[in-house]
Structure formats: structure tokens, C-alpha cells
PDB file of C-alpha atoms and ligand atoms in Angstrom:
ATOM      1  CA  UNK A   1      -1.389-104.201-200.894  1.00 82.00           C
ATOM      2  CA  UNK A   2      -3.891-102.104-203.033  1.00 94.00           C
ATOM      3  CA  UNK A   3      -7.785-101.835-202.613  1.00 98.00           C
ATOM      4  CA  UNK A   4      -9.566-103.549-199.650  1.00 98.00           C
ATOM      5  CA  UNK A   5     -12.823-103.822-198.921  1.00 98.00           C
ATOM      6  CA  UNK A   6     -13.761-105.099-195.603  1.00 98.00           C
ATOM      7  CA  UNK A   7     -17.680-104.884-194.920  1.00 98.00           C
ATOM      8  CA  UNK A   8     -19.470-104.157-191.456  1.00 98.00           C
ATOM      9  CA  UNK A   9     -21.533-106.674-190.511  1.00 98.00           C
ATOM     10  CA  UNK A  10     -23.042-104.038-187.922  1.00 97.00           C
ATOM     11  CA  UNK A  11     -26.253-103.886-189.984  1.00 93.00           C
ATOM     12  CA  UNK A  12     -26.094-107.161-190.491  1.00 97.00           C
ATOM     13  CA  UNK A  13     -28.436-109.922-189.086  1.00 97.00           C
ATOM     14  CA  UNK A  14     -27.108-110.007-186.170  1.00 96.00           C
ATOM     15  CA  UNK A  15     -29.061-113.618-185.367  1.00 96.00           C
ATOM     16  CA  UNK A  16     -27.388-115.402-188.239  1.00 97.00           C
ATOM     17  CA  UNK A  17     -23.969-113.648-187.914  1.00 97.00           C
ATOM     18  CA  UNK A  18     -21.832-116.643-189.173  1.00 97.00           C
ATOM     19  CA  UNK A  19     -24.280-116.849-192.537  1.00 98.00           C
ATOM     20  CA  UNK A  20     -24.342-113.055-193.092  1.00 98.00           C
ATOM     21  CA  UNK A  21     -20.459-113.247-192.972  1.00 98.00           C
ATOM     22  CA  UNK A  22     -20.574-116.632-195.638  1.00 98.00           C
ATOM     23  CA  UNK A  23     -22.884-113.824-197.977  1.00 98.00           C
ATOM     24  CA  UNK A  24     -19.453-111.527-198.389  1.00 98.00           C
ATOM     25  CA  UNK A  25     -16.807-114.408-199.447  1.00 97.00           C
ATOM     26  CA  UNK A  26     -14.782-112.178-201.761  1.00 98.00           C
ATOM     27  CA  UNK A  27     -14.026-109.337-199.030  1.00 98.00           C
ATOM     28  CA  UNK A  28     -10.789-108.813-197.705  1.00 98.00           C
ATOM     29  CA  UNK A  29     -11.512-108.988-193.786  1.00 98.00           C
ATOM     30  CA  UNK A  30     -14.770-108.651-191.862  1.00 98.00           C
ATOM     31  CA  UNK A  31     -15.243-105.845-190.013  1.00 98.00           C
ATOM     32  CA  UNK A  32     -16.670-106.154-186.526  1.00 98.00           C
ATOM     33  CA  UNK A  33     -17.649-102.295-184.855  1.00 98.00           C
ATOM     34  CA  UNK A  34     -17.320-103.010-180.778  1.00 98.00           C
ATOM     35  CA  UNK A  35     -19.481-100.655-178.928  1.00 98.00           C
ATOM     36  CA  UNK A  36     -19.477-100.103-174.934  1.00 98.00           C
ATOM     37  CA  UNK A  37     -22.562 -97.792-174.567  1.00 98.00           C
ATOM     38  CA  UNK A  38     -19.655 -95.060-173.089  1.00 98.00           C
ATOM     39  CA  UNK A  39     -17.558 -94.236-175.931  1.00 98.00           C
ATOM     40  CA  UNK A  40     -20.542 -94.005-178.367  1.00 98.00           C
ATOM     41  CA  UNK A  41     -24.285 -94.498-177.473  1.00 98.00           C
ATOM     42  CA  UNK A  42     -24.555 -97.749-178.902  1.00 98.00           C
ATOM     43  CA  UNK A  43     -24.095-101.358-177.593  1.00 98.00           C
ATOM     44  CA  UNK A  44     -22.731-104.594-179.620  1.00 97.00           C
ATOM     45  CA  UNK A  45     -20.539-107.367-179.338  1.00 94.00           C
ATOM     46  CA  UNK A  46     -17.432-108.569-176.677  1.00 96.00           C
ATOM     47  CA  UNK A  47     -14.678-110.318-177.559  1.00 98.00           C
ATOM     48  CA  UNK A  48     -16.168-113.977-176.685  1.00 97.00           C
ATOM     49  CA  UNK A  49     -18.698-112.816-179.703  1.00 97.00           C
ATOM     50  CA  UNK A  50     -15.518-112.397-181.926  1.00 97.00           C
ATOM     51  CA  UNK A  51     -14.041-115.662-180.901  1.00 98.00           C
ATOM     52  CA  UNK A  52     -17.034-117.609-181.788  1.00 98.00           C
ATOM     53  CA  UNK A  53     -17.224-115.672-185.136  1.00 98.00           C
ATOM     54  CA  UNK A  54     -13.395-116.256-185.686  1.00 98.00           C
ATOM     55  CA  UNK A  55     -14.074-120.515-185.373  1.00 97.00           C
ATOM     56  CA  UNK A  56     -16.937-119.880-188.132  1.00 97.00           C
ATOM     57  CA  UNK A  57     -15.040-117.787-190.701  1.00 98.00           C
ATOM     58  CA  UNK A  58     -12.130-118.142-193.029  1.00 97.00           C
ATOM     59  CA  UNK A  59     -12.031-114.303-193.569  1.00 98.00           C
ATOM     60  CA  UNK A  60      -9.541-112.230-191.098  1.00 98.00           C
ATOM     61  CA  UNK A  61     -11.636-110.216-188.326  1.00 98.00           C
ATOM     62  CA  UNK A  62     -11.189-106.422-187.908  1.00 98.00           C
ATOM     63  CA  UNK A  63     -12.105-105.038-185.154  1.00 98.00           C
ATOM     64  CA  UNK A  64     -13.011-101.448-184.724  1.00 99.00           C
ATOM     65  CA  UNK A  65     -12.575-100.813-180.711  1.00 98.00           C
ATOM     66  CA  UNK A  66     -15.528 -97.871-180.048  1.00 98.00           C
ATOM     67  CA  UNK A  67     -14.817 -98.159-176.681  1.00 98.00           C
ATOM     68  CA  UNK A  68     -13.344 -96.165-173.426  1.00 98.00           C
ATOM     69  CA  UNK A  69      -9.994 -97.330-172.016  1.00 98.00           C
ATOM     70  CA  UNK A  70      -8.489 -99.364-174.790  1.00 98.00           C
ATOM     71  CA  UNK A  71      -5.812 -99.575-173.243  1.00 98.00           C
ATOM     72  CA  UNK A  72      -6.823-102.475-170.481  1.00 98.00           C
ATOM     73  CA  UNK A  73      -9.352-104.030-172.825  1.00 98.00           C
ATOM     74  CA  UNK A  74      -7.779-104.303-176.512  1.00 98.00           C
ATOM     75  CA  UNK A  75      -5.492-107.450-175.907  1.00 98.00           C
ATOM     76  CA  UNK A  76      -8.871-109.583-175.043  1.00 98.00           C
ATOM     77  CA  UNK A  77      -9.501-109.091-178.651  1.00 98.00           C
ATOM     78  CA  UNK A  78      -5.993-109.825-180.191  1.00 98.00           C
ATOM     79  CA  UNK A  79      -6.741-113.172-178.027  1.00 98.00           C
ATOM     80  CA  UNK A  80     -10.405-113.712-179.484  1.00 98.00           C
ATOM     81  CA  UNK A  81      -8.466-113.953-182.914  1.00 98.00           C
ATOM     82  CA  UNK A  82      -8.929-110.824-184.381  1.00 98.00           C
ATOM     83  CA  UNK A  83      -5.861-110.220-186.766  1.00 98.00           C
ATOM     84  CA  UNK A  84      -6.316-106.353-186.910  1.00 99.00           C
ATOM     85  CA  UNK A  85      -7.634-104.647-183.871  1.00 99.00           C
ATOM     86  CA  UNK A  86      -8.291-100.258-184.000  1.00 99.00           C
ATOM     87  CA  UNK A  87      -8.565 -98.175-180.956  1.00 99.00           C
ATOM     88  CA  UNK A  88      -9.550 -94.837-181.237  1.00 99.00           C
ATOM     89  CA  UNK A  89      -6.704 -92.762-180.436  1.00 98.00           C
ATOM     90  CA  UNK A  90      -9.448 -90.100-178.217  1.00 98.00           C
ATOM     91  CA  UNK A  91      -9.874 -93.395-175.695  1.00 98.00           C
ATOM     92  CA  UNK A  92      -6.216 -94.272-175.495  1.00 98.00           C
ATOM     93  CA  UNK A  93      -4.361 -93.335-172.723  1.00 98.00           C
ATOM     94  CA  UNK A  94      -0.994 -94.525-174.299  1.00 98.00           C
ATOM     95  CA  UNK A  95      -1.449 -95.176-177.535  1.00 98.00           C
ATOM     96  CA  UNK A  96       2.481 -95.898-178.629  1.00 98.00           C
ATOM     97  CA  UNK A  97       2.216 -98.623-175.567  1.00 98.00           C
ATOM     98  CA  UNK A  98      -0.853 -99.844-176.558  1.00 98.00           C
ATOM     99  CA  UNK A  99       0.285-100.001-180.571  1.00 98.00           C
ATOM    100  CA  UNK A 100       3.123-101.970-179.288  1.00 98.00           C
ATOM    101  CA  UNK A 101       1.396-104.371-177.261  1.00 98.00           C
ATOM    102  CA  UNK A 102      -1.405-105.310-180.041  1.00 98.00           C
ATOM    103  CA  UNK A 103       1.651-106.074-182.070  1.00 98.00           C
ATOM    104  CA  UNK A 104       3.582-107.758-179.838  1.00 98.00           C
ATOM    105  CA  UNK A 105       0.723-110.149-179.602  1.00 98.00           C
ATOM    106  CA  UNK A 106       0.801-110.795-183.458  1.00 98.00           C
ATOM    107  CA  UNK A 107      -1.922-108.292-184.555  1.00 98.00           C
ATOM    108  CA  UNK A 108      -2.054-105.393-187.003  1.00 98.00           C
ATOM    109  CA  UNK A 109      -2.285-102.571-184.660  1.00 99.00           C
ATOM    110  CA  UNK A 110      -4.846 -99.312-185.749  1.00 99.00           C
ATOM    111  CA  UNK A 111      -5.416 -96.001-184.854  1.00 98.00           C
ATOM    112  CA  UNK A 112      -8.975 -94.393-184.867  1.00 99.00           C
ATOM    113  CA  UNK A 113      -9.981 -90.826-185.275  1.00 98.00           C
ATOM    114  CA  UNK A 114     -12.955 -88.862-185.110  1.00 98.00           C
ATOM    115  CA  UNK A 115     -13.912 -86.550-187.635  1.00 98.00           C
ATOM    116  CA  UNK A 116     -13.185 -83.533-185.305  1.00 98.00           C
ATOM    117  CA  UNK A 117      -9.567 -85.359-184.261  1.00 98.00           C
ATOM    118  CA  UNK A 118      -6.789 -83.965-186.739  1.00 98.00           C
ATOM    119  CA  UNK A 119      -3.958 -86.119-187.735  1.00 98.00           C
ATOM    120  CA  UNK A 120      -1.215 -84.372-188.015  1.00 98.00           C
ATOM    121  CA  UNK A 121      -0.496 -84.215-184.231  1.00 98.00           C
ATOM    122  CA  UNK A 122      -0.142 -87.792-184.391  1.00 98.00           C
ATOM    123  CA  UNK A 123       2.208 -87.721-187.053  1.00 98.00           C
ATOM    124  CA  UNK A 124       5.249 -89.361-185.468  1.00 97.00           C
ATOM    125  CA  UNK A 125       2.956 -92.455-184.369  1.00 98.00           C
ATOM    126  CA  UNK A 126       2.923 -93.721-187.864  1.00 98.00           C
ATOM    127  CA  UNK A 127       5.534 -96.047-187.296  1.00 97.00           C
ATOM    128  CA  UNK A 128       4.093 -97.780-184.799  1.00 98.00           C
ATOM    129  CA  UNK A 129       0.816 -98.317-186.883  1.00 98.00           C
ATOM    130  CA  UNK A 130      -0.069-100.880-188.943  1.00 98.00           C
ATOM    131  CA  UNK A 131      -3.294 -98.686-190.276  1.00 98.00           C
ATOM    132  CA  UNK A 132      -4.957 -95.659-189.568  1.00 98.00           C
ATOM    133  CA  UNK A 133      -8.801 -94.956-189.953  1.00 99.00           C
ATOM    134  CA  UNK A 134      -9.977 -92.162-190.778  1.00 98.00           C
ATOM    135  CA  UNK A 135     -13.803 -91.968-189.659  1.00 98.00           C
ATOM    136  CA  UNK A 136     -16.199 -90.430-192.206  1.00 98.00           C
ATOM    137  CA  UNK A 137     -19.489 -90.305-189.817  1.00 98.00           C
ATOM    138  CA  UNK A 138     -19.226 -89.727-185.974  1.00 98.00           C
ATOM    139  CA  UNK A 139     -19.195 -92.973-185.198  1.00 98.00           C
ATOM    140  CA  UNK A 140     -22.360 -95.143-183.258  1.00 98.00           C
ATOM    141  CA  UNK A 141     -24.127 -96.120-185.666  1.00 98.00           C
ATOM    142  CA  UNK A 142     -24.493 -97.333-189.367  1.00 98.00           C
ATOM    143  CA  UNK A 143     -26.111 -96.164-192.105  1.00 98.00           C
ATOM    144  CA  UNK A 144     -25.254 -92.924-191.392  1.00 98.00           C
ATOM    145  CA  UNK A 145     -24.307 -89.603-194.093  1.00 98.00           C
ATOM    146  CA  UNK A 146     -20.934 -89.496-195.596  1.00 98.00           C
ATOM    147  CA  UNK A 147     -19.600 -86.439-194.050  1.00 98.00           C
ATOM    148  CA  UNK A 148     -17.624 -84.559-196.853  1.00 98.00           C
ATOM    149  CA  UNK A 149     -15.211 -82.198-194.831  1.00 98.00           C
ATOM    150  CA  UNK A 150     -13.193 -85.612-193.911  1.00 98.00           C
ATOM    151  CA  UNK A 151     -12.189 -85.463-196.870  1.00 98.00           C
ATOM    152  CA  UNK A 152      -9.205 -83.036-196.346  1.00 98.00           C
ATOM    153  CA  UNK A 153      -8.328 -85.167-193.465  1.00 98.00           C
ATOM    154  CA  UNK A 154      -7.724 -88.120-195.838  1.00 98.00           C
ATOM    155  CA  UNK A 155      -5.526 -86.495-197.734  1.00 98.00           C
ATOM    156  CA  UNK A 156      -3.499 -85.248-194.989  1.00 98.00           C
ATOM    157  CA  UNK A 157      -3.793 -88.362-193.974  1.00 98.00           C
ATOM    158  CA  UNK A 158      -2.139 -90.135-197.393  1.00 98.00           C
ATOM    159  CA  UNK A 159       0.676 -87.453-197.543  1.00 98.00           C
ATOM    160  CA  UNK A 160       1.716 -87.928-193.909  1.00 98.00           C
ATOM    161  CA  UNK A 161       1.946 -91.714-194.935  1.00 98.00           C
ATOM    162  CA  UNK A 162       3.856 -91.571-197.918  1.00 98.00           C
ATOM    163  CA  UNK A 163       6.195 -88.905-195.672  1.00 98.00           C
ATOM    164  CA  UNK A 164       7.249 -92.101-193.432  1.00 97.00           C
ATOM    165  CA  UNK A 165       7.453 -94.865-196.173  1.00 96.00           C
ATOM    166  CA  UNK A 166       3.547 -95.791-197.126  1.00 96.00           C
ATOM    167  CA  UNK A 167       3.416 -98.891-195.211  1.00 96.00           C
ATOM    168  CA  UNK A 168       0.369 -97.671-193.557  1.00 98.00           C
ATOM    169  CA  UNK A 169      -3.028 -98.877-194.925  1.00 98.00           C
ATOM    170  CA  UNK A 170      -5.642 -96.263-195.144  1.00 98.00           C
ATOM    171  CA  UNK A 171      -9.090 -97.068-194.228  1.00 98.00           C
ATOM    172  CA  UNK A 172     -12.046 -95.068-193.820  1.00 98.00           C
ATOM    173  CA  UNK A 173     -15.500 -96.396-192.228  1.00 98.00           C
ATOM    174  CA  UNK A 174     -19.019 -94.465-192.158  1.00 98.00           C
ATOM    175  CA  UNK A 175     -21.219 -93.507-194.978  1.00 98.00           C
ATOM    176  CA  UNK A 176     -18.945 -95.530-197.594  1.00 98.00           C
ATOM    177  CA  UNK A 177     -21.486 -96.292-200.686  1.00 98.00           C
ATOM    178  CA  UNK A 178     -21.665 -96.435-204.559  1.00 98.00           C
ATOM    179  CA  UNK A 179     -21.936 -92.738-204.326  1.00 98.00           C
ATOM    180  CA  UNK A 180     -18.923 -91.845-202.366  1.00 98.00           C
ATOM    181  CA  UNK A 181     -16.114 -94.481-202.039  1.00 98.00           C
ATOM    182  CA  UNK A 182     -14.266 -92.717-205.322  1.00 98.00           C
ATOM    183  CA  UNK A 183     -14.154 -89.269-203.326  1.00 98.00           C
ATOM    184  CA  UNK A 184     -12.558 -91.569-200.180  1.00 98.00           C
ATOM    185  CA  UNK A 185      -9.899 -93.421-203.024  1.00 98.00           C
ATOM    186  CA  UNK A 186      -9.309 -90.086-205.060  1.00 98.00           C
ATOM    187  CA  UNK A 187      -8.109 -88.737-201.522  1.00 98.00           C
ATOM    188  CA  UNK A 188      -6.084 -91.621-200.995  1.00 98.00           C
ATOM    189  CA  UNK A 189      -7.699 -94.401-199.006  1.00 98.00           C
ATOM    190  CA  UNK A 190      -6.911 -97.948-199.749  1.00 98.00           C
ATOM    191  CA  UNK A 191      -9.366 -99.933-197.048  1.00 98.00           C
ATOM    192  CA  UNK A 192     -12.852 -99.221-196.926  1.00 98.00           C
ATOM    193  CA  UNK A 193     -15.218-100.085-194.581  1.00 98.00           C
ATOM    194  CA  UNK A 194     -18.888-100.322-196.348  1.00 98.00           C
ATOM    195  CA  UNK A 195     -21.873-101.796-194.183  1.00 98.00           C
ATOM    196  CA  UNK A 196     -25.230-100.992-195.249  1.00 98.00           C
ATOM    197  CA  UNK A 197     -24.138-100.012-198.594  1.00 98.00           C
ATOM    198  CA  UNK A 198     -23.190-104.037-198.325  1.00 98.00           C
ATOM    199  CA  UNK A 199     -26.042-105.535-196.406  1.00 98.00           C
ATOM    200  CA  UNK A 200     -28.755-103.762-197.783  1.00 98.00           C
ATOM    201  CA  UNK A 201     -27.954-104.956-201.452  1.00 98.00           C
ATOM    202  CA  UNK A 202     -29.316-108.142-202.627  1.00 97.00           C
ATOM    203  CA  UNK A 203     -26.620-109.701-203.392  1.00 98.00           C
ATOM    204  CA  UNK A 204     -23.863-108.145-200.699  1.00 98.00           C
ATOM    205  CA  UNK A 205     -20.699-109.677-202.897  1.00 98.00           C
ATOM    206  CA  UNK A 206     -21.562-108.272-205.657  1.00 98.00           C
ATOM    207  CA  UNK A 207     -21.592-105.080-203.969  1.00 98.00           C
ATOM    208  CA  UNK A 208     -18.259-105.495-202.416  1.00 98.00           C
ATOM    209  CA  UNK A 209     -16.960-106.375-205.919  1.00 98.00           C
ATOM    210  CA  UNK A 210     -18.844-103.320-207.437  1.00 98.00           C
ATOM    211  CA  UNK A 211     -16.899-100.981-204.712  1.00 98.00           C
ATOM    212  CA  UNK A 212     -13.803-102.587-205.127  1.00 98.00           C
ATOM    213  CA  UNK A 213     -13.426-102.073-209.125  1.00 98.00           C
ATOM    214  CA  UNK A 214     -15.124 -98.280-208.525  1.00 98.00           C
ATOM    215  CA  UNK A 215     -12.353 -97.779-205.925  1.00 98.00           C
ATOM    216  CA  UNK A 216      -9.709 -99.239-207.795  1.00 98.00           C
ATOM    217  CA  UNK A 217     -10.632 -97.307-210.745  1.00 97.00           C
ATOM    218  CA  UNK A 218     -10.589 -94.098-208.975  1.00 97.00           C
ATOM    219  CA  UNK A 219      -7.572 -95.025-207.050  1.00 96.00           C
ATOM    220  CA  UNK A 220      -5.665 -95.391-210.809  1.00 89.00           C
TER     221      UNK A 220
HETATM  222  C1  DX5 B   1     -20.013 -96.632-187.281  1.00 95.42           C
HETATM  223  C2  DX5 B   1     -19.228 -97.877-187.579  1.00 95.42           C
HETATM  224  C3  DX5 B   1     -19.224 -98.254-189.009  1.00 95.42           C
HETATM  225  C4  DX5 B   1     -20.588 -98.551-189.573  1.00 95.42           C
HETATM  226  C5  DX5 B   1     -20.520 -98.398-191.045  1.00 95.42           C
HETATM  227  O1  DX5 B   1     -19.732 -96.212-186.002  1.00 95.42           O
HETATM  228  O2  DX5 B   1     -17.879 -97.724-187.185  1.00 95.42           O
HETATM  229  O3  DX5 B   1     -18.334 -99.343-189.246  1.00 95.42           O
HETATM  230  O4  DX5 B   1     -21.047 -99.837-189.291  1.00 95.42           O
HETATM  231  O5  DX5 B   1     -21.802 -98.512-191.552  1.00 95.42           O
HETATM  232  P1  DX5 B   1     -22.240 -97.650-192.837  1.00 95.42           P
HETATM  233  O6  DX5 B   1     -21.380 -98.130-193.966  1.00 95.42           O
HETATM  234  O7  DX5 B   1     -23.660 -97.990-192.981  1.00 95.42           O
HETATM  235  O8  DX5 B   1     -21.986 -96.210-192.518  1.00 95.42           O
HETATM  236 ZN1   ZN B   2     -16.447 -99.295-187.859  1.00 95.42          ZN
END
């Protein structure tokens, strides 16, 4: 599949979503960071949100689930239109059913972790998983430091991966900038969430082009 670069649109503005979203026309999906104010001490958008963003975008939705019990709520956002949906695999009470069931409903399914959570216990859940992402900040908020020591975790990561076949994209969300996505491809991820690096710059596809030829570069 090589590089991706899907932009948050958390610090985004959030009153003109649809025309923030038409500002990043060359990314690869959208990514949309759902917050329940239990998971993580933040609050943002429900799946009717993503539906009406779906109807107003060409550009795949992915949404990043930072919410408790995944399990009875992830399908409502398979059904908003969201064509890659990631729970975080701390919230999941079953994550090889829930995998299964975001597939089975014709999504990419994705597995969240921390930066505390290891990988390798989870190694035998690759094949259900479409993706896995690897979080670089504790995740809440954006515009957040790029915490280094997830670094190892990446490459764990990429070498458990290529173990079972390398279907499995790579992404990793938090902190993602000019400054640090060649550290995240030189590890081995291949999606990479960016959002204020994005919507701070004045022109935010140019930046997502900028990241994607720095990543690609560094990926070589
Ligand atoms: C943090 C979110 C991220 C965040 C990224 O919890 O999951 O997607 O919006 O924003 P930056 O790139 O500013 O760290
Ligand atoms: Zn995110």
C-alpha cells in the first residue's frame, strides 16, 4: 500500500468541519478522534457527526474509537460510513469478537494501544487486524509532544507484522510533525496520523504532501 497520511481534523475548525476536510484533498483518509469524556478526558463527536461528514466528503473516514466499551458501541460507526474504525484494545472486552464483527460489516478493523500497552501480548491478534496503531502521545488531546520511547514499540510492532505476512498497516497518531514522522517511518510505520502539524500550516495539503515525501523518503 506504501505511505499514508491521514490528517486529524481534531484541531480543526470544528464549525466548518466539511470545508476544513475540502482543505486536505490529497490525504489518504480523514481521521476522526471519538472521545467519550471516560476513556480520555476529552469530549468530541458521535457517530451521527460521522455520518453527516461521510455525505460531505469523498475521502474514506477513520475513526479512532477513544472510548470505554467498544465493544457495544463500534458497529454504530461502521454504519455511519466509516470505512476503518480503531478501538483501543485497553477498552475492549473481546477484541477478536469485536475485530470480527467490524469486518463482517465491511470495515477495516484496528487495534489501539497506549504507549504503556506492549504489543507483543497481542501478537496472535494480527490476523484478525486490518491495522494496528501505535499511539505516540497518551491520547486526549492534540497537539501534544511526540513521546520518543514509542519508538521501540514501533519496531516491535513492524517485526511482529512482517512475522505473520505484512498485511497489517502501521499507523501511529500523536505528536506526528516535520520534526518526527522520519523517526515513526525509519521504525517502520506506514500510516500516519498528523493533526496540528496539518491544521496549523497555511496551506494544510501542502503539509500532508511535505510529510508524505519526508516519510516516504525515510521509509526507502
Ligand atoms: C490524540 C488523538 C490524535 C490527535 C493528533 O488523542 O488521537 O489523533 O488529534 O493530533 P496531533 O498531531 O496534534 O498530536
Ligand atoms: Zn487519533
Amino acid at each position: 500500500m506504501g505511505i499514508q497520511i491521514t490528517p486529524s481534523v481534531l484541531n480543526a475548525d470544528l464549525s466548518r468541519l466539511a470545508d476544513e476536510v475540502a482543505r486536505i484533498g490529497s490525504a489518504d483518509w480523514v481521521h476522526v478522534d471519538v472521545m467519550d469524556n471516560h476513556f480520555v478526558p476529552n469530549l468530541t463527536f458521535g457517530p451521527s457527526m460521522l455520518e453527516s461528514l461521510a455525505s460531505h466528503t469523498d475521502l474514506p473516514l477513520d475513526a479512532h474509537l477513544m472510548i470505554d466499551d467498544p465493544d457495544s458501541n463500534a458497529l454504530a460507526y461502521v454504519e455511519a460510513g466509516c470505512g476503518s474504525v480503531t478501538f483501543h484494545v485497553e477498552a475492549a472486552r473481546a477484541p477478536v469478537r469485536l475485530a470480527r464483527e467490524i469486518r463482517g460489516h465491511g470495515a477495516r478493523a484496528a487495534m489501539a494501544l497506549r504507549p504503556a500497552t506492549p504489543i507483543e501480548p497481542y501478537e496472535e491478534l494480527l490476523a484478525e487486524l486490518d491495522m494496528v496503531l501505535v499511539m505516540t502521545v497518551e491520547p486526549g488531546f492534540g497537539g501534544q509532544k511526540f513521546l520518543d520511547l514509542c519508538l521501540p514499540k514501533i519496531r516491535t510492532a513492524r517485526r511482529l507484522i512482517e512475522k505473520h505476512g505484512g498485511e497489517t498497516w502501521l499507523q501511529v497518531d500523536g505528536g506526528v510533525s516535520l520534526e518526527t514522522i522520519e523517526r515513526c517511518a525509519e521504525a517502520g510505520a506506514d500510516v500516519f496520523v498528523a493533526g496540528s502539524a496539518v491544521y496549523s500550516a497555511d496551506d494544510p495539503d501542502r503539509m500532508v504532501a511535505e510529510l508524505r515525501t519526508m516519510a516516504e523518503e525515510a521509509a526507502r
